[in-house]
Coordinates of C-alpha atoms and ligand atoms in Angstrom, one line a residue:
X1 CA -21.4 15.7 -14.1
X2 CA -19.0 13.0 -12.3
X3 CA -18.4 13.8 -8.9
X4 CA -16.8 11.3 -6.8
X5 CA -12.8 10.9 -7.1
X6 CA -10.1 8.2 -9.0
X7 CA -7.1 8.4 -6.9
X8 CA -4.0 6.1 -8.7
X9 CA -2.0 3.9 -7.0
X10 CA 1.3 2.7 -8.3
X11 CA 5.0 1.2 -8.2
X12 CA 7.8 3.5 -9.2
X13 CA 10.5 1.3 -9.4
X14 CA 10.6 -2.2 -10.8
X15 CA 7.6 -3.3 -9.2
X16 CA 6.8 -5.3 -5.9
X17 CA 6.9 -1.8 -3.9
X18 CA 4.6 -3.2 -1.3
X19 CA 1.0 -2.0 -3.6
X20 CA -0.9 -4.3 -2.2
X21 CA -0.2 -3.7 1.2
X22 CA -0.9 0.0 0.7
X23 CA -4.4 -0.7 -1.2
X24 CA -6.0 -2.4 1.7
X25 CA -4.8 0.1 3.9
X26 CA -6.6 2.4 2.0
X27 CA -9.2 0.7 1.0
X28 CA -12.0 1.5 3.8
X29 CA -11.8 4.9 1.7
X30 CA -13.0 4.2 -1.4
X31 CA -16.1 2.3 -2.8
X32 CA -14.4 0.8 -5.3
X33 CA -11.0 -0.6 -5.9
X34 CA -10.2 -1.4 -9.4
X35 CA -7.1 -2.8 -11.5
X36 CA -5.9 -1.7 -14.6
X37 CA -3.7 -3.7 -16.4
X38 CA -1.4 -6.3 -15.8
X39 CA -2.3 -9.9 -14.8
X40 CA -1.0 -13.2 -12.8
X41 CA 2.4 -11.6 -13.6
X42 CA 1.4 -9.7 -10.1
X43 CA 2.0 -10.8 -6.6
X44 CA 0.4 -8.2 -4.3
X45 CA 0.8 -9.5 -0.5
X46 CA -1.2 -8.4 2.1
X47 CA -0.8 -9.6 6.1
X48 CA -3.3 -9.0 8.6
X49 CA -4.2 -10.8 11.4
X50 CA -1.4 -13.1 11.5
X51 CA -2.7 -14.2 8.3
X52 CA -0.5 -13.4 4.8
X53 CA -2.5 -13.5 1.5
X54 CA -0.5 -13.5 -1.8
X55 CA -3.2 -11.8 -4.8
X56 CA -2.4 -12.2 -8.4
X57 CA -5.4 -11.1 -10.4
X58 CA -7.9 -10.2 -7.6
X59 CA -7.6 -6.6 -6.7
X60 CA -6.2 -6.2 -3.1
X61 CA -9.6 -4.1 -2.1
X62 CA -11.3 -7.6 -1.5
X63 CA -10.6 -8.0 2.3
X64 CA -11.5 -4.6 3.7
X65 CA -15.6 -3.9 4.3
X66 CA -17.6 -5.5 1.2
X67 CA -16.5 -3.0 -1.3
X68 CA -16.8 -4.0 -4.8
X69 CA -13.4 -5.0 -6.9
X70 CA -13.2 -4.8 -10.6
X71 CA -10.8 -6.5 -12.9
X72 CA -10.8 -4.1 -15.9
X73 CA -10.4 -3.8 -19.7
X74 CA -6.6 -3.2 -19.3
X75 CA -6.1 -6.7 -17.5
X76 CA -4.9 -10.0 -18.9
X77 CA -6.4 -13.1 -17.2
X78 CA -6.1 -16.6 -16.6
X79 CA -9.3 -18.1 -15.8
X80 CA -7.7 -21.6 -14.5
X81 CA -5.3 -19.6 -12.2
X82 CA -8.1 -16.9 -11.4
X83 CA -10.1 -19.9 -10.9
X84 CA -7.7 -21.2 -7.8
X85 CA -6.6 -17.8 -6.8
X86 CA -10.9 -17.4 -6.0
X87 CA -11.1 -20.7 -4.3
X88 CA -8.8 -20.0 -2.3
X89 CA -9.5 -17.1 -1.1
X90 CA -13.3 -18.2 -0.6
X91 CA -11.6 -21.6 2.1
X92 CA -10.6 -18.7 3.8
X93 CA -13.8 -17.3 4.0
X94 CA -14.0 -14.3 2.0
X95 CA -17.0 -14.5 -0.3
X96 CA -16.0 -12.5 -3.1
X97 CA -18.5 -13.4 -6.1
X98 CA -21.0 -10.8 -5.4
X99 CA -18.3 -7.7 -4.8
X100 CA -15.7 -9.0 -7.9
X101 CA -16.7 -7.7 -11.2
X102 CA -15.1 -8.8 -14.5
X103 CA -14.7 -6.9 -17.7
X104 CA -15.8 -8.3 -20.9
X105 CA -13.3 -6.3 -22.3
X106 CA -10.2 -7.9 -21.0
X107 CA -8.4 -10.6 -22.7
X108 CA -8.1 -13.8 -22.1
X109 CA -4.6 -15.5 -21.3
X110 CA -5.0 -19.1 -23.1
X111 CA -2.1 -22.1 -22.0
X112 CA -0.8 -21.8 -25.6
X113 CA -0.1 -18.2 -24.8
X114 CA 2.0 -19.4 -21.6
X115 CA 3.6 -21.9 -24.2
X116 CA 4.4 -19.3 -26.5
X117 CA 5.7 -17.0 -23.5
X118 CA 8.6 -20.1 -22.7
X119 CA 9.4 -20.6 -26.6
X120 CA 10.0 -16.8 -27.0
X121 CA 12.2 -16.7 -23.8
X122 CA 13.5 -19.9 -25.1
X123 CA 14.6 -18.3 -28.8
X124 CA 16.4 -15.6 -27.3
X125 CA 19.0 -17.2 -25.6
X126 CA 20.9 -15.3 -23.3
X127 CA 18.9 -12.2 -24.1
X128 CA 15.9 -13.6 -22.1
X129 CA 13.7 -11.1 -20.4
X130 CA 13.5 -13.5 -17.6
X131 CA 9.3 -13.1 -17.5
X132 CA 7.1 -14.7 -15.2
X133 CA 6.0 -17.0 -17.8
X134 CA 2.5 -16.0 -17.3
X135 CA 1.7 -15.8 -21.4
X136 CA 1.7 -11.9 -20.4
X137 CA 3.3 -10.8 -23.7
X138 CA 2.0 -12.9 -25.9
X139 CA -1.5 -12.1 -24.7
X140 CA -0.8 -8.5 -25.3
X141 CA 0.9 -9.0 -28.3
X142 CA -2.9 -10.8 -30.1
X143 CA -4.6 -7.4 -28.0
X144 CA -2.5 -5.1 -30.2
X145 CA -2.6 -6.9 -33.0
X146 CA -6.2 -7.2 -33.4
X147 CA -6.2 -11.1 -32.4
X148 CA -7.1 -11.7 -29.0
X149 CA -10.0 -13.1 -27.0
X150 CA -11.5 -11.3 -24.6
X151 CA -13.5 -11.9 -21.3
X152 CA -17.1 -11.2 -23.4
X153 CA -16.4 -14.1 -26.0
X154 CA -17.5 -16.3 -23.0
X155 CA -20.9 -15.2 -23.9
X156 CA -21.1 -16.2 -27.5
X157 CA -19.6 -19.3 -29.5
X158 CA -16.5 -19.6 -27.3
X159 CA -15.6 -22.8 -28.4
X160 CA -15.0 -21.9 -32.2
X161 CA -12.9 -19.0 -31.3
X162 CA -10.9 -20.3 -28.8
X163 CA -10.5 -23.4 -31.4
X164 CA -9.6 -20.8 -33.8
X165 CA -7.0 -18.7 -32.2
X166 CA -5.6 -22.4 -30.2
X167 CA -4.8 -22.9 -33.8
X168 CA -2.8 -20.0 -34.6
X169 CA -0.7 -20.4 -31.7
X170 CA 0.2 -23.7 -32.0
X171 CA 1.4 -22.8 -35.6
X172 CA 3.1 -20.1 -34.2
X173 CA 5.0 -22.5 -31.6
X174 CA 5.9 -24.9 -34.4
X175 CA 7.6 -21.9 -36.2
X176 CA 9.6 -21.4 -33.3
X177 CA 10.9 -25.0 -33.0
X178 CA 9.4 -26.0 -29.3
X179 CA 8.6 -29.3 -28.6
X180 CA 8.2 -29.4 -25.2
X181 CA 5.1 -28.8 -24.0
X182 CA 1.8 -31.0 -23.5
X183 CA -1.4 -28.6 -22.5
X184 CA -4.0 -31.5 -22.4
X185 CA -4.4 -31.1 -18.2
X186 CA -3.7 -27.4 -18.5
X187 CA -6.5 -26.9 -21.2
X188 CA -8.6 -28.9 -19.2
X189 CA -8.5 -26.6 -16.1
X190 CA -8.8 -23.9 -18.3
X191 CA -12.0 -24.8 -19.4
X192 CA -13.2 -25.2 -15.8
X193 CA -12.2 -22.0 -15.1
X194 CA -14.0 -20.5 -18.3
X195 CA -17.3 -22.2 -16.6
X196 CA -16.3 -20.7 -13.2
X197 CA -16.3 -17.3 -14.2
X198 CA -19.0 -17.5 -16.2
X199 CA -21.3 -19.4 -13.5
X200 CA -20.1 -17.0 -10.7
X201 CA -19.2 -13.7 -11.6
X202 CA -20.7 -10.4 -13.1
X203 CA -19.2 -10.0 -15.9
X204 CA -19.6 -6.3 -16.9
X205 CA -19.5 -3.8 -19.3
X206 CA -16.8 -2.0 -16.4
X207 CA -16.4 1.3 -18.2
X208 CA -20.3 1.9 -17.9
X209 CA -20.1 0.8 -14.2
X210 CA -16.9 2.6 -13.7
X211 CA -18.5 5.9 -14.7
X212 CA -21.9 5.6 -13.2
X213 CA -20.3 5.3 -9.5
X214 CA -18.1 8.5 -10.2
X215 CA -21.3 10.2 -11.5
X216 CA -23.1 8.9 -8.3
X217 CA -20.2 10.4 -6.3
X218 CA -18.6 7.3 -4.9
X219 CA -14.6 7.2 -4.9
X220 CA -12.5 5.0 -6.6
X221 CA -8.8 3.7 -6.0
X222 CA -6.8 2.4 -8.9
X223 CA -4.6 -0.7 -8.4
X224 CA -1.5 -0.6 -10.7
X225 CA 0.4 -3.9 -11.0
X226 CA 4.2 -3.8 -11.7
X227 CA 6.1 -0.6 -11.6
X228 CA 7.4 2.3 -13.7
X229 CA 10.2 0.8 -14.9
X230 CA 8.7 -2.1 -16.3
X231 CA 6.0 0.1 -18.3
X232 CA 6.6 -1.1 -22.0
X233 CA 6.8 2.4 -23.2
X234 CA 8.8 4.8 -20.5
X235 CA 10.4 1.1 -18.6
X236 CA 14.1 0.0 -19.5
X237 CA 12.6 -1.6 -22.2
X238 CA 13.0 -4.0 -24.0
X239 CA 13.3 -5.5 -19.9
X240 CA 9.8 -4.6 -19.6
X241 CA 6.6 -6.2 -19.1
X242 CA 4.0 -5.5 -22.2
X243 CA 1.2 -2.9 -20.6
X244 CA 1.2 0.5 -19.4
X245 CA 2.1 0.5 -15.7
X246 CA 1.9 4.1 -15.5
X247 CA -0.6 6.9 -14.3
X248 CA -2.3 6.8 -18.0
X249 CA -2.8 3.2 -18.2
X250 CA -5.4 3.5 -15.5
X251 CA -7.4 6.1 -18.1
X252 CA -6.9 3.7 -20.9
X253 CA -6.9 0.0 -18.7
X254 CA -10.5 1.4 -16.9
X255 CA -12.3 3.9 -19.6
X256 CA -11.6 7.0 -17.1
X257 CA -10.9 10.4 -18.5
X258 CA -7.9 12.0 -17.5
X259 CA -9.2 15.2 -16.0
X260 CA -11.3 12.5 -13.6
X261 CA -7.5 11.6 -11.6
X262 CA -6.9 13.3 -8.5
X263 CA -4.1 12.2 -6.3
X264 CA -1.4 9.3 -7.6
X265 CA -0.1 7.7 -4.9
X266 CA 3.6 6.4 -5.3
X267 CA 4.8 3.7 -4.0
X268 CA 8.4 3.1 -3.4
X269 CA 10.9 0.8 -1.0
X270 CA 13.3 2.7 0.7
X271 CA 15.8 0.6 -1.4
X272 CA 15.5 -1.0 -4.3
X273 CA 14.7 -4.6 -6.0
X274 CA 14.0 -6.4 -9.3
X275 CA 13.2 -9.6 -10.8
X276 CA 13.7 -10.7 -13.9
X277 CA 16.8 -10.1 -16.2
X278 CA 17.6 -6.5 -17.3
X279 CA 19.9 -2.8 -16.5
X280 CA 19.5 -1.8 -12.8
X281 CA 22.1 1.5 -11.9
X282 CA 22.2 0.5 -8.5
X283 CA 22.6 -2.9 -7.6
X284 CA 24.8 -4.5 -5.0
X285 CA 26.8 -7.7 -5.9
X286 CA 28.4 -7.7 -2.7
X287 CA 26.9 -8.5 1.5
X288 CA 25.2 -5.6 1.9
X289 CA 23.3 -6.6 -1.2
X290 CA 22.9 -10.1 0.1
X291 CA 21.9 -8.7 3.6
X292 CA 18.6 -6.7 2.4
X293 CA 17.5 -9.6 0.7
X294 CA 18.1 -11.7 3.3
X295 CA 16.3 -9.1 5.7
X296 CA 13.4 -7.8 3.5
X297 CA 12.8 -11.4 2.2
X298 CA 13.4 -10.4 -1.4
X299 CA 12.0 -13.7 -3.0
X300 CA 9.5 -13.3 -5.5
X301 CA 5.8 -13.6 -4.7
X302 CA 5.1 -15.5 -7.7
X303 CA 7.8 -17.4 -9.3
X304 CA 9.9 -17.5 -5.7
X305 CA 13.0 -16.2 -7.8
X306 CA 16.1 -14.1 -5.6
X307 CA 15.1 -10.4 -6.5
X308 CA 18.3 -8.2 -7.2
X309 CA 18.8 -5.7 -4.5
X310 CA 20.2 -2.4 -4.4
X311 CA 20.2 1.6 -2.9
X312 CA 17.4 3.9 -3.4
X313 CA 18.0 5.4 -7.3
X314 CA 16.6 8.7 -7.3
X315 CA 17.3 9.7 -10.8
X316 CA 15.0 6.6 -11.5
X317 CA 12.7 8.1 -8.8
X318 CA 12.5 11.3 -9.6
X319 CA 12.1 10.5 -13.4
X320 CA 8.8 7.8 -12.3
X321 CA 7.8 10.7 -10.0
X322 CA 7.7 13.2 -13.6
X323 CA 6.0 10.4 -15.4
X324 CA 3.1 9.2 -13.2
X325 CA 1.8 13.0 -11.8
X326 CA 2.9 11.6 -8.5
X327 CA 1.3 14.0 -5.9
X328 CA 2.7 11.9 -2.6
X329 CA 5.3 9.0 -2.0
X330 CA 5.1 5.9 0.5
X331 CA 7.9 4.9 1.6
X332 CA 8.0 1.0 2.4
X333 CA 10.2 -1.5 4.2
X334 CA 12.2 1.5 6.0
X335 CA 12.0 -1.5 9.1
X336 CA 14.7 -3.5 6.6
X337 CA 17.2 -0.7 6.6
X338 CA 17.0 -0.6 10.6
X339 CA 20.4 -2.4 11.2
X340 CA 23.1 -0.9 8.1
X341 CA 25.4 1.5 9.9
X342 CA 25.2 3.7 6.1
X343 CA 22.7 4.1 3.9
X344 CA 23.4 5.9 0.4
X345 CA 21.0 6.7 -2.2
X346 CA 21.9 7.5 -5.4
X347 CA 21.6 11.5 -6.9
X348 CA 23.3 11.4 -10.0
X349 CA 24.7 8.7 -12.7
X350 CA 28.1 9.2 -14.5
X351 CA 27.7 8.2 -17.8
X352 CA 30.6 6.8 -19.9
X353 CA 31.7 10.8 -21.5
X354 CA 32.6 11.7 -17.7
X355 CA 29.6 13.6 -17.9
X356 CA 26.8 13.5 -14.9
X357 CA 23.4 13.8 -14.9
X358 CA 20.1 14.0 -13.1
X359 CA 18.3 12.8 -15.7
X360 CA 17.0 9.5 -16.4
X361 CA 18.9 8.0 -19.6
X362 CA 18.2 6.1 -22.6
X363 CA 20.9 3.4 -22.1
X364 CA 20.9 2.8 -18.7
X365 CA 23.9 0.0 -18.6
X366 CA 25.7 3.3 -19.2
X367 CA 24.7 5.1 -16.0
X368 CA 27.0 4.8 -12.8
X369 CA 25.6 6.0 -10.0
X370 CA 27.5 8.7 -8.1
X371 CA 25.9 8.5 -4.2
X372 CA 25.0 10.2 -0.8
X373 CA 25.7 8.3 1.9
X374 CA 23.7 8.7 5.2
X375 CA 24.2 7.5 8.9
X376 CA 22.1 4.6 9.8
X377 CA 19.4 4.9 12.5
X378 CA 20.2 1.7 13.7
X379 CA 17.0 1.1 15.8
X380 CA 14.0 -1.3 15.5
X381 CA 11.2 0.9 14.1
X382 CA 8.6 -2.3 13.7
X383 CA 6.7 -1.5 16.5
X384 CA 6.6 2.7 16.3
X385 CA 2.8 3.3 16.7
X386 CA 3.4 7.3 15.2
X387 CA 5.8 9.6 13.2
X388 CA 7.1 11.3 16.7
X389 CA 9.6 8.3 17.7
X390 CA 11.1 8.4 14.1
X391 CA 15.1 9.0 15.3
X392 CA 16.8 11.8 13.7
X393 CA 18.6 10.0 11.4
X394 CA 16.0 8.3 9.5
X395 CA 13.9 11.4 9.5
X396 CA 17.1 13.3 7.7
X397 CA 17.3 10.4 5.2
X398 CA 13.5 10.8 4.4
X399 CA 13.7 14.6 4.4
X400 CA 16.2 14.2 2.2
X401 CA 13.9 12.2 -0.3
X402 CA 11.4 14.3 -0.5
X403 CA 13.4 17.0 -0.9
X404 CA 15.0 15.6 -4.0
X405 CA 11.9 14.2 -5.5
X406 CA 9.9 17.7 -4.8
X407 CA 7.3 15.4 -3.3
X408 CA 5.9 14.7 0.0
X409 CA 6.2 11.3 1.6
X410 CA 3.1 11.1 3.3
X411 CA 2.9 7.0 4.7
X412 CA 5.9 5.1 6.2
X413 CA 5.3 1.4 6.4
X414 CA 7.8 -0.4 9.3
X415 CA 6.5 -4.0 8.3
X416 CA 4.0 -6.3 6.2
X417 CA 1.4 -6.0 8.9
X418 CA -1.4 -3.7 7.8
X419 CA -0.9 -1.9 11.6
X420 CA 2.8 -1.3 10.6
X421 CA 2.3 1.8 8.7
X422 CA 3.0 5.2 9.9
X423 CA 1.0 8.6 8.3
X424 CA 3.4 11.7 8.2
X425 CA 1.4 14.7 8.8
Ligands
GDP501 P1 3.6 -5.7 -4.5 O1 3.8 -6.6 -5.7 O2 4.0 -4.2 -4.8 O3 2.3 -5.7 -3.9 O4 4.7 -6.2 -3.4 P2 5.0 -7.7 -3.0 O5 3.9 -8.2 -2.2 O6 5.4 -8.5 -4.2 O7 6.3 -7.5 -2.2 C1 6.3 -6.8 -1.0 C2 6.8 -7.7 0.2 O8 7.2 -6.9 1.2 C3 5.7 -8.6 0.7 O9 6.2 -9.7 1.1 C4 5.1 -7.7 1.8 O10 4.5 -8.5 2.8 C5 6.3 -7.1 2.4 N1 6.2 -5.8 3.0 C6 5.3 -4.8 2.6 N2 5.6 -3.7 3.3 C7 6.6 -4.0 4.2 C8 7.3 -3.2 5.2 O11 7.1 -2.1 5.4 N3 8.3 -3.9 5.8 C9 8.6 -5.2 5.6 N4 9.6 -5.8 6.3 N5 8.0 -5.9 4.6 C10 7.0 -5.3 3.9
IMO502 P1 4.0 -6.9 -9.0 O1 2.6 -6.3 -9.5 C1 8.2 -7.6 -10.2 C2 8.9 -8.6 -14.4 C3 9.4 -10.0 -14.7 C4 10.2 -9.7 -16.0 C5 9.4 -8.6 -16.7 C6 8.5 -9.2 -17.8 O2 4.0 -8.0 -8.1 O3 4.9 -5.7 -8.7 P2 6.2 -10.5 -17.7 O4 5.8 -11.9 -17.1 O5 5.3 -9.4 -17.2 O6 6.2 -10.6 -19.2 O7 7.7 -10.3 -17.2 O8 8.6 -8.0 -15.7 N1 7.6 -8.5 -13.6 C7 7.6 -8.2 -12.3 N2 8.6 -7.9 -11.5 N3 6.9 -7.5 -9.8 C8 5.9 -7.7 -10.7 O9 4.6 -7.5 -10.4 C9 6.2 -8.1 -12.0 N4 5.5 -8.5 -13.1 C10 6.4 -8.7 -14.1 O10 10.2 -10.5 -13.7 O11 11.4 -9.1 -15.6
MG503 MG1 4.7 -8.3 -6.2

């Protein structure tokens, strides 16, 4: 019988919620901190000690007490840029080889998937998806369709395969008409980076190892990358990354049965961003918008790119809430809100019938959303050491959340620092 716990943690809007923040707060309670799916496309940021660290494929359970991190089936990575992300992070003095365990199950982004990543953007024109150009999709795309290379090919006659499928791809670029790309360097860090991993890291059979620490009643906490809305099934799709971001994909990206999950942590901003092209209900064009990027430094962590900003959605909310099993919300960057006289946050969308709903729809470049606008607390909240100095307006807005979303919000973070976080009790 397995009897330690998996508690899930993920974004619920269009990702960069603050996850990695919230997994090494939590961390020192788990033995284990695993991620699911997803790959370089991530930028989890974590900031302790007057020190900021920006993760991409490294679980954000590596800085807090020894515990072991595992990179799972359901990942996509990059050995050269796993390679530097590693190196890094060992300058700064975090020894990581023994405690970072690798799947042999997940697949292996190759340069010509990043070249076939920039050729599909490139074919579609103004209908770009506006990716990270990470070779995310692409990677996926050989997974599903019974052509990729995975982690535990390291082990056996790499060099064929990877000659092999190199081969495909670069007939598949041709087909596509794009020219302009020269991998020779890339390739050749690539390689290093193949040799890295295999020289310096356990690479595991992670679903066996996954299981035996539940059955020896150790916890585990589940790392989702991206959010809800960029899930490739439930996301506004076809503006979407290409994995399961959701509550499942930790079953299906770690080998965990469902009846193992306990609590799913959501994680949402007390506004709203995303990156990357695509519908988004409640985005401000105007200074408002301008001023909560400018104050919560909406840049993107990996490709530096403005991120859209907007209200709180909570039809989009509430509908990630119903998807993921969310048992409790935490709310981050509340600190960025500090100064706007009003706050709204959106309850309903009209769509283009004059009708109005509650419920998340298909087309959501039809949905207008219909808002409740709150005072502003107007006070500086970064420094708030507990729940009790909250002012009354901020605590009406977040009553009124939780309210709405029939879910309690259990951590409030005022800041990036790992101190700036407040539990609700
Ligand atoms: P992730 O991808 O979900 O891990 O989020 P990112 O790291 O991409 O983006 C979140 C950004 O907000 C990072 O720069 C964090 O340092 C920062 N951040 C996290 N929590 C807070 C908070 O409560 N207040 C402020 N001002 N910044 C925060
Ligand atoms: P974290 O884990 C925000 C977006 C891209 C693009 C779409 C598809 O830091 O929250 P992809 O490269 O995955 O094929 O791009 O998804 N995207 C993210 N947006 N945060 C992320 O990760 C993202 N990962 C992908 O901008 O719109
Ligand atoms: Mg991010």
């Amino acid at each position: 019988m397995n009897k330690g716990k998996v508690d899930v943690l993920l974004g619920l809007q269009w990702g960069d919620e603050g996850k990695g923040k919230v997994v090494d707060v939590l961390t020192p309670k788990y033995d284990v901190i695993a991620r699911f799916q997803g790959g370089p496309n991530a930028g989890h940021t974590l900031e302790f000690e007057g020190q900021k660290y920006v993760l991409r494929s490294i679980p954000s359970g590596i800085f807090q007490g020894g515990k072991v991190n595992i990179i799972g089936n359901g990942v996509v990575l990059a050995p050269d840029l796993f390679m530097q992300e590693a190196k890094e992070l060992e300058k700064s003095g975090h020894d990581l080889r023994s405690r970072l365990h690798i799947s042999k199950k997940a697949h292996l982004i190759m340069p010509t998937h990043r070249v076939l990543d920039a050729a599909i953007e490139a074919s579609k024109g103004k209908n770009k998806v506006g990716t990270t150009g990470k070779g995310i999709g692409p990677t996926y795309t050989d997974k599903v369709s019974r052509n990729g290379l995975r982690v535990g090919d390291i082990l056996d006659g790499f060099k064929e395969k990877y000659e092999a499928h190199k081969a495909a791809h670069l007939k598949q670029i041709a087909a596509l008409g794009y020219t302009d790309f020269d991998i020779t360097e890339v390739e050749k860090t690539w390689m290093e980076g193949i040799e890295y991993i295999f020289k310096n890291f356990q690479i595991v059979d992670s679903e066996h190892e996954i299981n035996n620490v539940l059955r020896s009643g150790k916890d585990i906490l589940c790392e989702g990358a991206q959010g809800t809305m960029l899930d490739v099934d439930f996301g506004s799709y076809p503006f979407v990354t290409s994995s399961n971001t959701i509550c499942a994909g930790a079953c299906i990206g770690l080998g965990i049965g469902p009846n193992r999950i306990g609590n799913v942590y959501g994680i949402m901003k007390a506004y709203c961003t995303r990156v990357g092209a695509g519908p988004f209900p409640t985005e401000l064009f105007d200074e408002t918008g301008a001023k909560i990027r400018d104050l919560g430094h909406e840049y993107g962590a990996v490709t530096g790119r403005e991120r859209r900003c907007g209200w709180c959605d909570l039809v989009q909310l509430k509908y990630s809430v119903m998807i993921n099993g969310v048992t409790e919300l935490i709310m981050m960057k509340s600190d960025v809100l500090d100064t706007f006289p009003v706050i709204k946050a959106c309850v309903a969308y009209e769509l283009p019938d004059g009708t109005q709903t509650t419920e998340l729809p298909y087309e959501l470049y039809d949905a207008k959303p219909i808002y409740k606008e709150f005072k502003g607390w107007n006070v500086d909240m970064t420094k708030f050491t507990s729940e009790d100095q909250f002012p009354q307006e901020f605590n009406d807005y977040v009553n009124f959340l939780e309210t709405y979303l029939e879910t309690p919000i259990k951590i409030v973070s005022i800041g990036p620092d790992r101190e700036q976080t407040i539990i609700r009790k």
